[in-house]
Amino acid sequence: MMQLFPNTPDYTGLNSPIGEEYELSNLPVEGRIPEGVEGVFFRAVPDPAFAPFMEDGGAVLSGDGMVSAIRLSGGKASFAIRYVQTQRHQAEAAAGRALFGKYRNPFTDRPEAGGVDRTVANTTPVWHAGRLLMTKEDGRPYRVNPHTLETVGRYDFGGKLKSETVTAHVRVDPGTGEMFFYGYEADGLASTKVAYGVADRNGNLISEQWFDAPYCAMMHDFTITEHYALFPIYPTTCDAARLKAGGDHWVHEMQRDSWVGVMPRHGKVSEMRWFRGPKGVSCYHMMNAFEDGEGRIQFDQCLSSVNAFPFIQRASGLNVAPGDTGGRLARWTIDLKSGTDSIVETVIGPPGDFPVIPAARQGRPYSHGWMLTMNPQMQGPPVAGGPVGAMFNMLLRLDFSGKPPQALALPPAHCFNEPVHVPSAQAHHEGWLLTVVDEQTGPAPEGPAPEGPPNFRHFLWIVDAGNVAGGPVARVEIPHRLRPQVHGWWVSAAELAAAA
Ligand SMILES: [Fe+2]
């Protein structure tokens, strides 16, 4: 059935719905896929299957989750993508039309949507204990077969999980193999209840504790150190009355404090200490946190002075130019020895997002990381796409041990999706970054035009993580239209084989 999607930035150009499940084998490779890069790059890709029946600023975040796999084996590459068979996707497929209204507001749904799980499982493919889970913070994950990409079903840790939500950002300890995770609005819309869970290295849920956040906030990411769990709270808030009136889930409040809750990661939630951050700030992704040996926690995050999403700014009556969001890589120092609730901020990097570190340094002191940013020297506009409306065009390697940063700038009309890191077995080699690069080859069409000329090309780039300025060592073409990815996860061939 032909879908008539609106002629708006959420549904045109790079954001044009594709809505196709397909497999491609023996992809064209330029250069050489490095030895040891053997495994699967799983990607979460939102792609709305049905045209919306109402206007919604947050529409890009509500696209049906698709799980995509780029398999690398013996120097060859293949590609596959399938819908996650969520209850929501199945209900809409059965009805042949959209049933769900605005982003995270069930009061705007059609009556047939009543009682159906609303999540679209479109944010991160989480790999833990041999299971692949497609996650989104508004619901429980869906388990997917990593070999066939078939949906197994909703995942609740064998019936043990009490929280109604699990976020898309978990932290896996490199030493113990435990997965630390949480869910907010854990018992329903606009609730302050947060569930904090720990799964052991075999995936058994060994603890779930609930606490109250200072207010109901969008808690997109959190972080751990070797001994602590950190729960940052930024003032993008939800209100039950607003939802009931058909309004937006999120409004950003510039006058409200930010907070970081800190507790021993195997302790009790009653031990939580709250530290007060600056008012009005926002962050989606954290690079890392660690204990510095002096009784302090250093917590590194892609911070901005206001919520960076234009649709949330509009809902909040804020009018901020894209260059005025005050983005920076910020280090918040939290002194556990002090009797105060204060936080000291140091800027340690430029604006950007999608931070990546070696998995082995999670929660530990680290010397370097990577992230995406906008090339300050770029001539012409960035590629339009994604929820913010502009895609990143520069990859950075940031060094915290005093070495200069490295940058890989894309040519005009190219953009990056979030990279994943693949460690190298070779000593002193920093491994590889895998990232999908979109290239706009012509003007964006007026509205979705499935029969029209192709106007994007897509490549997997493999970059030496210690020499990002050197550019890709291999480029793998994916000869099919792709929609922007949210997050990805690298799973080695050995991990996949062990799970089978
Ligand atoms: Fe995220």
Short mmCIF file of C-alpha atoms and ligand atoms in Angstrom, two decimals:
data_model
loop_
_atom_site.label_atom_id
_atom_site.label_comp_id
_atom_site.label_asym_id
_atom_site.label_seq_id
_atom_site.Cartn_x
_atom_site.Cartn_y
_atom_site.Cartn_z
CA MET A 1 0.00 0.00 0.00
CA MET A 2 1.36 3.42 -0.94
CA GLN A 3 1.95 5.51 2.15
CA LEU A 4 1.51 9.26 2.00
CA PHE A 5 3.98 10.69 4.44
CA PRO A 6 4.03 14.42 5.19
CA ASN A 7 6.36 16.62 3.18
CA THR A 8 8.35 17.68 6.25
CA PRO A 9 12.00 17.25 7.32
CA ASP A 10 11.02 14.26 9.49
CA TYR A 11 9.94 12.30 6.41
CA THR A 12 12.03 13.63 3.51
CA GLY A 13 15.64 13.49 2.32
CA LEU A 14 17.78 11.21 4.47
CA ASN A 15 14.74 10.81 6.78
CA SER A 16 12.54 9.42 3.98
CA PRO A 17 10.84 6.24 5.19
CA ILE A 18 12.21 3.11 3.51
CA GLY A 19 10.04 0.42 5.11
CA GLU A 20 11.76 -2.53 3.45
CA GLU A 21 13.29 -5.69 4.90
CA TYR A 22 16.12 -7.01 2.76
CA GLU A 23 19.46 -8.81 2.67
CA LEU A 24 22.49 -8.05 0.54
CA SER A 25 25.50 -10.34 0.34
CA ASN A 26 29.02 -9.93 -1.00
CA LEU A 27 29.00 -6.14 -0.77
CA PRO A 28 31.56 -4.20 -2.84
CA VAL A 29 34.69 -3.53 -0.75
CA GLU A 30 37.28 -0.84 -1.52
CA GLY A 31 40.54 -1.32 0.34
CA ARG A 32 40.89 -4.25 2.72
CA ILE A 33 38.79 -5.17 5.75
CA PRO A 34 41.45 -5.57 8.47
CA GLU A 35 42.21 -9.04 9.75
CA GLY A 36 40.52 -9.56 13.11
CA VAL A 37 37.50 -7.40 12.25
CA GLU A 38 35.25 -10.45 12.35
CA GLY A 39 31.75 -10.12 13.70
CA VAL A 40 28.54 -8.14 13.36
CA PHE A 41 27.84 -4.42 13.62
CA PHE A 42 24.24 -4.32 14.87
CA ARG A 43 22.40 -1.04 14.29
CA ALA A 44 19.06 0.32 15.50
CA VAL A 45 17.24 2.21 12.75
CA PRO A 46 13.86 3.93 13.27
CA ASP A 47 11.68 3.71 10.16
CA PRO A 48 7.96 4.54 10.34
CA ALA A 49 5.91 1.89 8.55
CA PHE A 50 2.70 3.92 8.51
CA ALA A 51 2.03 7.58 7.79
CA PRO A 52 1.09 9.58 10.89
CA PHE A 53 -2.46 10.87 11.44
CA MET A 54 -1.40 13.91 13.44
CA GLU A 55 1.42 16.41 13.55
CA ASP A 56 4.14 15.49 16.03
CA GLY A 57 7.44 17.25 16.71
CA GLY A 58 8.91 14.06 18.14
CA ALA A 59 7.95 11.91 15.16
CA VAL A 60 11.56 11.00 14.29
CA LEU A 61 11.90 9.32 17.69
CA SER A 62 8.76 7.23 17.16
CA GLY A 63 9.77 5.42 13.96
CA ASP A 64 9.27 1.66 14.12
CA GLY A 65 12.47 -0.02 15.27
CA MET A 66 14.40 -1.93 12.65
CA VAL A 67 17.42 -4.05 13.51
CA SER A 68 20.19 -4.07 10.97
CA ALA A 69 23.26 -6.30 10.84
CA ILE A 70 26.44 -5.64 8.89
CA ARG A 71 28.36 -8.95 9.00
CA LEU A 72 32.11 -8.98 8.40
CA SER A 73 33.79 -12.33 7.86
CA GLY A 74 36.95 -13.37 6.02
CA GLY A 75 37.30 -9.96 4.38
CA LYS A 76 33.73 -10.07 3.02
CA ALA A 77 30.65 -8.12 4.09
CA SER A 78 26.89 -8.66 4.03
CA PHE A 79 23.90 -6.63 5.18
CA ALA A 80 20.45 -7.42 6.54
CA ILE A 81 17.63 -5.37 8.07
CA ARG A 82 14.27 -6.36 9.58
CA TYR A 83 11.52 -4.77 11.61
CA VAL A 84 11.39 -5.53 15.28
CA GLN A 85 8.00 -7.21 15.62
CA THR A 86 6.79 -5.03 18.47
CA GLN A 87 3.18 -5.24 19.59
CA ARG A 88 2.77 -1.74 18.20
CA HIS A 89 4.16 -2.60 14.78
CA GLN A 90 2.02 -5.74 14.59
CA ALA A 91 -1.13 -3.87 15.64
CA GLU A 92 -0.57 -1.19 12.99
CA ALA A 93 0.28 -3.80 10.34
CA ALA A 94 -2.96 -5.63 11.14
CA ALA A 95 -4.95 -2.38 10.94
CA GLY A 96 -3.09 -1.24 7.81
CA ARG A 97 -2.67 2.26 9.25
CA ALA A 98 -1.11 4.20 12.11
CA LEU A 99 -2.89 3.79 15.45
CA PHE A 100 -0.48 5.60 17.75
CA GLY A 101 -0.44 9.38 18.01
CA LYS A 102 2.24 11.63 19.42
CA TYR A 103 5.63 10.60 20.77
CA ARG A 104 5.10 9.10 24.21
CA ASN A 105 1.55 10.35 24.64
CA PRO A 106 -1.03 7.52 24.66
CA PHE A 107 -3.84 10.06 25.15
CA THR A 108 -3.42 10.92 21.46
CA ASP A 109 -3.82 7.31 20.22
CA ARG A 110 -6.70 5.83 18.26
CA PRO A 111 -9.00 3.63 20.36
CA GLU A 112 -7.67 0.40 18.76
CA ALA A 113 -4.26 1.16 20.29
CA GLY A 114 -5.62 0.73 23.83
CA GLY A 115 -3.69 -1.82 25.87
CA VAL A 116 -1.02 -2.34 23.21
CA ASP A 117 2.65 -1.92 24.25
CA ARG A 118 3.63 1.47 22.79
CA THR A 119 7.39 1.05 22.53
CA VAL A 120 9.05 0.94 19.11
CA ALA A 121 12.35 -0.62 20.34
CA ASN A 122 14.34 1.65 18.03
CA THR A 123 17.29 3.03 20.02
CA THR A 124 20.11 0.59 20.89
CA PRO A 125 20.81 -3.06 20.07
CA VAL A 126 22.17 -4.13 23.47
CA TRP A 127 24.28 -7.28 23.60
CA HIS A 128 24.70 -9.03 26.94
CA ALA A 129 25.16 -12.65 28.02
CA GLY A 130 24.57 -13.93 24.51
CA ARG A 131 21.28 -12.07 24.08
CA LEU A 132 20.50 -9.28 21.65
CA LEU A 133 17.93 -6.82 23.02
CA MET A 134 16.36 -3.98 21.05
CA THR A 135 15.74 -1.18 23.51
CA LYS A 136 13.95 2.11 23.90
CA GLU A 137 13.56 4.00 27.15
CA ASP A 138 9.74 4.10 27.08
CA GLY A 139 9.26 0.34 27.43
CA ARG A 140 10.80 -3.05 27.98
CA PRO A 141 13.25 -4.47 25.44
CA TYR A 142 12.45 -6.90 22.65
CA ARG A 143 14.76 -9.87 22.24
CA VAL A 144 15.95 -10.53 18.69
CA ASN A 145 17.71 -13.57 17.22
CA PRO A 146 21.19 -12.24 16.30
CA HIS A 147 21.57 -14.69 13.40
CA THR A 148 18.18 -14.29 11.67
CA LEU A 149 17.10 -10.90 13.14
CA GLU A 150 13.73 -12.50 13.91
CA THR A 151 11.97 -11.11 16.96
CA VAL A 152 11.77 -13.57 19.86
CA GLY A 153 9.47 -11.38 21.97
CA ARG A 154 9.37 -8.89 24.84
CA TYR A 155 12.15 -9.48 27.33
CA ASP A 156 11.67 -9.28 31.11
CA PHE A 157 14.61 -11.33 32.50
CA GLY A 158 12.58 -14.49 32.74
CA GLY A 159 9.63 -12.80 34.42
CA LYS A 160 11.79 -11.22 37.16
CA LEU A 161 11.76 -7.59 36.00
CA LYS A 162 9.27 -5.30 37.76
CA SER A 163 10.04 -2.07 35.94
CA GLU A 164 7.84 -1.27 32.96
CA THR A 165 10.81 0.44 31.30
CA VAL A 166 14.47 -0.25 30.54
CA THR A 167 16.50 2.50 28.90
CA ALA A 168 18.63 2.11 25.78
CA HIS A 169 21.84 2.95 27.66
CA VAL A 170 23.27 0.20 29.80
CA ARG A 171 26.81 -0.17 31.12
CA VAL A 172 28.70 -3.46 31.09
CA ASP A 173 31.60 -3.79 33.52
CA PRO A 174 34.69 -5.02 31.64
CA GLY A 175 35.95 -6.99 34.63
CA THR A 176 32.86 -8.66 36.03
CA GLY A 177 30.74 -8.82 32.87
CA GLU A 178 27.77 -7.51 34.88
CA MET A 179 25.23 -5.31 33.11
CA PHE A 180 24.04 -2.24 35.01
CA PHE A 181 20.80 -0.70 33.73
CA TYR A 182 17.83 1.35 34.81
CA GLY A 183 14.36 2.40 33.77
CA TYR A 184 12.64 5.70 34.54
CA GLU A 185 8.90 6.35 34.63
CA ALA A 186 9.25 2.80 35.87
CA ASP A 187 5.64 2.45 36.98
CA GLY A 188 3.95 4.71 34.48
CA LEU A 189 3.77 8.04 32.70
CA ALA A 190 5.19 11.12 34.46
CA SER A 191 6.24 9.06 37.47
CA THR A 192 9.39 9.90 39.46
CA LYS A 193 10.06 6.20 40.06
CA VAL A 194 13.40 4.92 38.74
CA ALA A 195 14.31 1.23 38.74
CA TYR A 196 18.00 0.32 39.02
CA GLY A 197 18.90 -3.21 37.93
CA VAL A 198 22.00 -5.39 37.83
CA ALA A 199 22.29 -8.55 35.73
CA ASP A 200 25.20 -10.91 36.35
CA ARG A 201 27.54 -12.00 33.56
CA ASN A 202 25.12 -14.79 32.61
CA GLY A 203 22.23 -12.36 32.30
CA ASN A 204 20.46 -13.27 35.54
CA LEU A 205 18.73 -10.30 37.16
CA ILE A 206 20.40 -10.24 40.59
CA SER A 207 18.98 -6.98 41.88
CA GLU A 208 16.27 -4.44 41.12
CA GLN A 209 15.77 -1.47 43.43
CA TRP A 210 13.52 1.53 43.02
CA PHE A 211 14.07 5.13 44.06
CA ASP A 212 12.51 8.54 43.40
CA ALA A 213 14.21 11.03 41.10
CA PRO A 214 14.06 14.69 42.27
CA TYR A 215 11.48 15.21 39.49
CA CYS A 216 10.28 13.26 36.44
CA ALA A 217 13.06 13.86 33.92
CA MET A 218 14.21 12.40 30.64
CA MET A 219 16.99 10.14 31.90
CA HIS A 220 18.49 9.03 28.60
CA ASP A 221 21.88 7.72 29.76
CA PHE A 222 23.69 6.95 33.00
CA THR A 223 27.12 5.74 33.91
CA ILE A 224 29.18 3.65 36.31
CA THR A 225 32.61 3.68 37.86
CA GLU A 226 34.36 0.66 39.35
CA HIS A 227 32.42 1.06 42.62
CA TYR A 228 29.58 3.52 41.96
CA ALA A 229 26.50 4.04 39.82
CA LEU A 230 25.71 7.61 38.70
CA PHE A 231 22.19 8.78 37.82
CA PRO A 232 22.28 12.21 36.14
CA ILE A 233 19.05 14.24 36.02
CA TYR A 234 18.64 17.17 33.62
CA PRO A 235 15.55 19.40 33.63
CA THR A 236 13.73 18.06 30.57
CA THR A 237 10.55 17.17 32.41
CA CYS A 238 7.21 15.48 32.01
CA ASP A 239 3.83 16.45 33.42
CA ALA A 240 0.78 14.18 33.66
CA ALA A 241 -1.78 16.95 33.12
CA ARG A 242 0.00 18.10 29.96
CA LEU A 243 -0.06 14.55 28.60
CA LYS A 244 -3.77 14.16 29.35
CA ALA A 245 -4.43 17.40 27.48
CA GLY A 246 -2.72 15.89 24.42
CA GLY A 247 0.49 17.89 24.85
CA ASP A 248 4.14 17.01 24.51
CA HIS A 249 5.85 14.50 26.75
CA TRP A 250 8.86 16.75 27.31
CA VAL A 251 9.40 20.41 28.14
CA HIS A 252 12.81 21.81 29.03
CA GLU A 253 12.92 24.00 32.15
CA MET A 254 15.86 26.44 32.13
CA GLN A 255 15.37 27.48 35.77
CA ARG A 256 15.51 24.03 37.26
CA ASP A 257 18.60 22.42 38.85
CA SER A 258 20.35 19.42 37.35
CA TRP A 259 21.38 16.62 39.70
CA VAL A 260 23.61 13.57 39.88
CA GLY A 261 22.62 10.74 42.19
CA VAL A 262 25.63 8.68 43.32
CA MET A 263 25.42 5.34 45.12
CA PRO A 264 27.66 2.31 45.59
CA ARG A 265 26.79 0.23 42.56
CA HIS A 266 26.11 -2.85 44.67
CA GLY A 267 24.74 -0.80 47.56
CA LYS A 268 21.24 0.22 48.57
CA VAL A 269 19.34 3.03 46.88
CA SER A 270 18.91 4.53 50.37
CA GLU A 271 22.65 5.31 50.21
CA MET A 272 22.10 7.62 47.21
CA ARG A 273 23.76 11.04 47.59
CA TRP A 274 22.49 13.84 45.38
CA PHE A 275 24.91 16.41 43.96
CA ARG A 276 23.60 19.63 42.42
CA GLY A 277 24.68 20.66 38.90
CA PRO A 278 24.02 23.87 36.95
CA LYS A 279 20.48 24.95 36.07
CA GLY A 280 18.98 24.33 32.64
CA VAL A 281 21.68 22.04 31.22
CA SER A 282 21.04 18.96 29.12
CA CYS A 283 22.94 15.86 28.05
CA TYR A 284 22.01 12.81 26.06
CA HIS A 285 25.23 10.80 26.13
CA MET A 286 28.01 10.27 28.61
CA MET A 287 31.52 9.35 27.55
CA ASN A 288 32.72 7.74 30.79
CA ALA A 289 33.18 8.14 34.53
CA PHE A 290 35.91 6.94 36.84
CA GLU A 291 37.35 7.21 40.35
CA ASP A 292 40.53 9.28 40.34
CA GLY A 293 42.21 7.75 43.42
CA GLU A 294 41.73 11.00 45.41
CA GLY A 295 38.18 10.27 46.54
CA ARG A 296 36.67 12.02 43.55
CA ILE A 297 34.54 10.82 40.66
CA GLN A 298 35.29 12.33 37.26
CA PHE A 299 32.22 12.22 35.04
CA ASP A 300 32.61 13.12 31.34
CA GLN A 301 29.55 13.99 29.23
CA CYS A 302 28.41 15.68 26.01
CA LEU A 303 26.71 18.59 27.75
CA SER A 304 24.78 21.57 26.40
CA SER A 305 23.29 24.64 28.07
CA VAL A 306 19.81 23.79 26.83
CA ASN A 307 18.10 20.70 25.40
CA ALA A 308 19.52 20.39 21.88
CA PHE A 309 16.38 18.95 20.24
CA PRO A 310 14.55 21.67 18.28
CA PHE A 311 11.13 20.07 18.88
CA ILE A 312 11.68 20.11 22.66
CA GLN A 313 12.88 23.73 22.51
CA ARG A 314 9.70 24.65 20.59
CA ALA A 315 7.49 22.84 23.11
CA SER A 316 9.31 24.77 25.87
CA GLY A 317 8.89 28.19 24.27
CA LEU A 318 12.67 28.42 23.85
CA ASN A 319 14.17 29.85 20.71
CA VAL A 320 17.83 28.89 20.48
CA ALA A 321 19.97 29.17 17.34
CA PRO A 322 21.82 25.90 16.55
CA GLY A 323 25.20 27.54 17.31
CA ASP A 324 24.01 28.88 20.67
CA THR A 325 23.32 25.67 22.57
CA GLY A 326 26.59 25.89 24.55
CA GLY A 327 27.71 22.38 23.65
CA ARG A 328 30.90 21.04 25.23
CA LEU A 329 32.51 17.86 26.47
CA ALA A 330 32.28 18.59 30.18
CA ARG A 331 34.00 16.86 33.08
CA TRP A 332 32.01 17.10 36.30
CA THR A 333 34.13 16.47 39.38
CA ILE A 334 32.18 15.05 42.29
CA ASP A 335 34.11 15.00 45.54
CA LEU A 336 32.76 12.20 47.70
CA LYS A 337 34.90 13.38 50.66
CA SER A 338 33.28 16.79 50.76
CA GLY A 339 30.26 17.41 52.90
CA THR A 340 28.64 19.59 50.24
CA ASP A 341 26.50 18.77 47.23
CA SER A 342 28.60 20.83 44.81
CA ILE A 343 29.92 19.83 41.40
CA VAL A 344 32.92 21.44 39.66
CA GLU A 345 32.85 21.58 35.85
CA THR A 346 35.89 21.60 33.55
CA VAL A 347 35.55 21.75 29.77
CA ILE A 348 37.70 18.98 28.27
CA GLY A 349 36.50 18.94 24.67
CA PRO A 350 34.42 20.62 21.97
CA PRO A 351 30.69 20.29 21.30
CA GLY A 352 29.62 16.94 19.89
CA ASP A 353 27.79 13.73 20.63
CA PHE A 354 27.90 9.94 20.22
CA PRO A 355 30.93 9.42 22.46
CA VAL A 356 32.71 6.05 22.21
CA ILE A 357 35.42 4.52 24.39
CA PRO A 358 37.10 1.10 24.39
CA ALA A 359 34.76 -1.30 26.23
CA ALA A 360 37.72 -2.36 28.39
CA ARG A 361 37.93 1.18 29.89
CA GLN A 362 34.25 1.39 30.92
CA GLY A 363 34.08 3.00 34.35
CA ARG A 364 37.88 3.17 34.57
CA PRO A 365 40.48 5.90 34.09
CA TYR A 366 41.02 6.27 30.33
CA SER A 367 43.39 8.09 28.03
CA HIS A 368 41.25 8.64 24.94
CA GLY A 369 37.84 8.46 23.34
CA TRP A 370 36.08 9.28 20.10
CA MET A 371 33.02 11.31 19.23
CA LEU A 372 31.22 13.04 16.39
CA THR A 373 31.11 16.78 15.90
CA MET A 374 30.43 19.48 13.31
CA ASN A 375 33.45 20.54 11.29
CA PRO A 376 33.87 24.23 12.20
CA GLN A 377 35.59 24.86 8.84
CA MET A 378 32.92 23.15 6.73
CA GLN A 379 31.70 25.16 3.75
CA GLY A 380 27.98 24.81 3.16
CA PRO A 381 25.26 23.25 5.32
CA PRO A 382 25.47 19.84 6.98
CA VAL A 383 23.36 16.99 5.58
CA ALA A 384 19.80 17.35 6.91
CA GLY A 385 18.53 14.33 8.83
CA GLY A 386 18.06 12.65 12.19
CA PRO A 387 16.02 14.05 15.08
CA VAL A 388 18.07 17.25 15.45
CA GLY A 389 17.76 17.96 11.72
CA ALA A 390 21.51 18.13 10.98
CA MET A 391 23.95 15.23 10.76
CA PHE A 392 27.54 15.31 12.10
CA ASN A 393 30.37 15.58 9.58
CA MET A 394 33.56 15.16 11.63
CA LEU A 395 35.00 12.28 13.68
CA LEU A 396 37.33 13.17 16.56
CA ARG A 397 39.85 11.23 18.59
CA LEU A 398 40.23 13.10 21.86
CA ASP A 399 43.25 12.45 24.03
CA PHE A 400 43.12 13.10 27.78
CA SER A 401 46.81 12.33 28.36
CA GLY A 402 48.05 15.50 26.68
CA LYS A 403 48.37 14.47 23.05
CA PRO A 404 46.66 16.68 20.44
CA PRO A 405 43.22 15.73 19.14
CA GLN A 406 42.83 14.08 15.74
CA ALA A 407 40.03 14.82 13.30
CA LEU A 408 38.58 13.17 10.23
CA ALA A 409 36.53 15.70 8.27
CA LEU A 410 34.10 14.47 5.64
CA PRO A 411 33.75 16.18 2.26
CA PRO A 412 30.66 18.37 1.76
CA ALA A 413 27.32 16.50 1.49
CA HIS A 414 28.61 13.57 3.62
CA CYS A 415 27.70 12.68 7.19
CA PHE A 416 28.54 10.19 9.92
CA ASN A 417 26.32 7.85 11.90
CA GLU A 418 27.49 6.77 15.37
CA PRO A 419 30.66 4.62 15.23
CA VAL A 420 31.32 1.43 17.14
CA HIS A 421 34.75 0.44 18.41
CA VAL A 422 36.33 -2.91 17.53
CA PRO A 423 39.32 -3.76 19.73
CA SER A 424 42.48 -5.16 18.16
CA ALA A 425 44.21 -8.30 19.41
CA GLN A 426 47.53 -6.66 18.57
CA ALA A 427 49.35 -4.99 21.49
CA HIS A 428 49.54 -1.18 21.26
CA HIS A 429 46.98 -1.08 18.45
CA GLU A 430 43.90 0.99 19.31
CA GLY A 431 41.59 -1.07 17.13
CA TRP A 432 39.09 0.14 14.59
CA LEU A 433 36.04 2.35 14.31
CA LEU A 434 33.16 1.21 12.12
CA THR A 435 30.71 3.87 11.01
CA VAL A 436 28.09 4.24 8.29
CA VAL A 437 28.73 7.31 6.13
CA ASP A 438 25.86 8.76 4.09
CA GLU A 439 26.63 10.69 0.92
CA GLN A 440 24.03 12.98 -0.63
CA THR A 441 24.48 12.72 -4.38
CA GLY A 442 21.70 15.06 -5.45
CA PRO A 443 19.10 17.39 -4.02
CA ALA A 444 16.69 15.91 -1.52
CA PRO A 445 13.42 15.06 -3.28
CA GLU A 446 10.22 16.95 -2.57
CA GLY A 447 8.69 14.36 -0.34
CA PRO A 448 9.39 10.64 -0.35
CA ALA A 449 9.86 9.35 -3.89
CA PRO A 450 10.50 5.62 -3.82
CA GLU A 451 10.45 5.53 -7.63
CA GLY A 452 12.63 8.62 -7.99
CA PRO A 453 16.34 8.80 -8.69
CA PRO A 454 18.64 7.61 -5.90
CA ASN A 455 19.94 10.66 -4.12
CA PHE A 456 22.01 9.07 -1.38
CA ARG A 457 24.79 6.50 -1.31
CA HIS A 458 25.80 4.69 1.86
CA PHE A 459 29.08 3.15 2.91
CA LEU A 460 30.51 1.41 5.94
CA TRP A 461 33.83 3.06 6.70
CA ILE A 462 36.49 1.21 8.68
CA VAL A 463 38.93 3.63 10.30
CA ASP A 464 42.10 2.94 12.30
CA ALA A 465 41.00 4.16 15.75
CA GLY A 466 44.51 5.40 16.58
CA ASN A 467 44.83 7.27 13.29
CA VAL A 468 41.40 8.64 12.45
CA ALA A 469 42.96 11.49 10.46
CA GLY A 470 44.29 8.86 8.04
CA GLY A 471 40.78 8.23 6.73
CA PRO A 472 39.15 4.89 6.01
CA VAL A 473 41.28 1.79 5.42
CA ALA A 474 38.25 0.15 3.83
CA ARG A 475 34.90 1.31 2.46
CA VAL A 476 32.07 -1.14 2.00
CA GLU A 477 29.21 0.04 -0.17
CA ILE A 478 25.65 -0.76 0.90
CA PRO A 479 23.86 -0.37 -2.43
CA HIS A 480 20.40 0.42 -1.04
CA ARG A 481 18.80 3.46 0.61
CA LEU A 482 19.39 3.57 4.38
CA ARG A 483 17.70 5.68 7.03
CA PRO A 484 19.81 7.29 9.80
CA GLN A 485 20.82 4.94 12.60
CA VAL A 486 20.52 5.77 16.28
CA HIS A 487 22.95 3.54 18.20
CA GLY A 488 24.95 0.46 17.31
CA TRP A 489 26.78 -2.41 19.02
CA TRP A 490 29.72 -4.51 17.84
CA VAL A 491 29.53 -8.23 18.61
CA SER A 492 32.60 -10.29 17.74
CA ALA A 493 32.35 -13.56 15.83
CA ALA A 494 33.66 -15.35 18.95
CA GLU A 495 30.87 -13.88 21.13
CA LEU A 496 28.26 -14.86 18.54
CA ALA A 497 29.63 -18.37 18.29
CA ALA A 498 29.60 -18.73 22.08
CA ALA A 499 25.97 -17.58 22.15
CA ALA A 500 24.91 -20.06 19.47
FE FE B 1 21.10 7.50 23.09
#
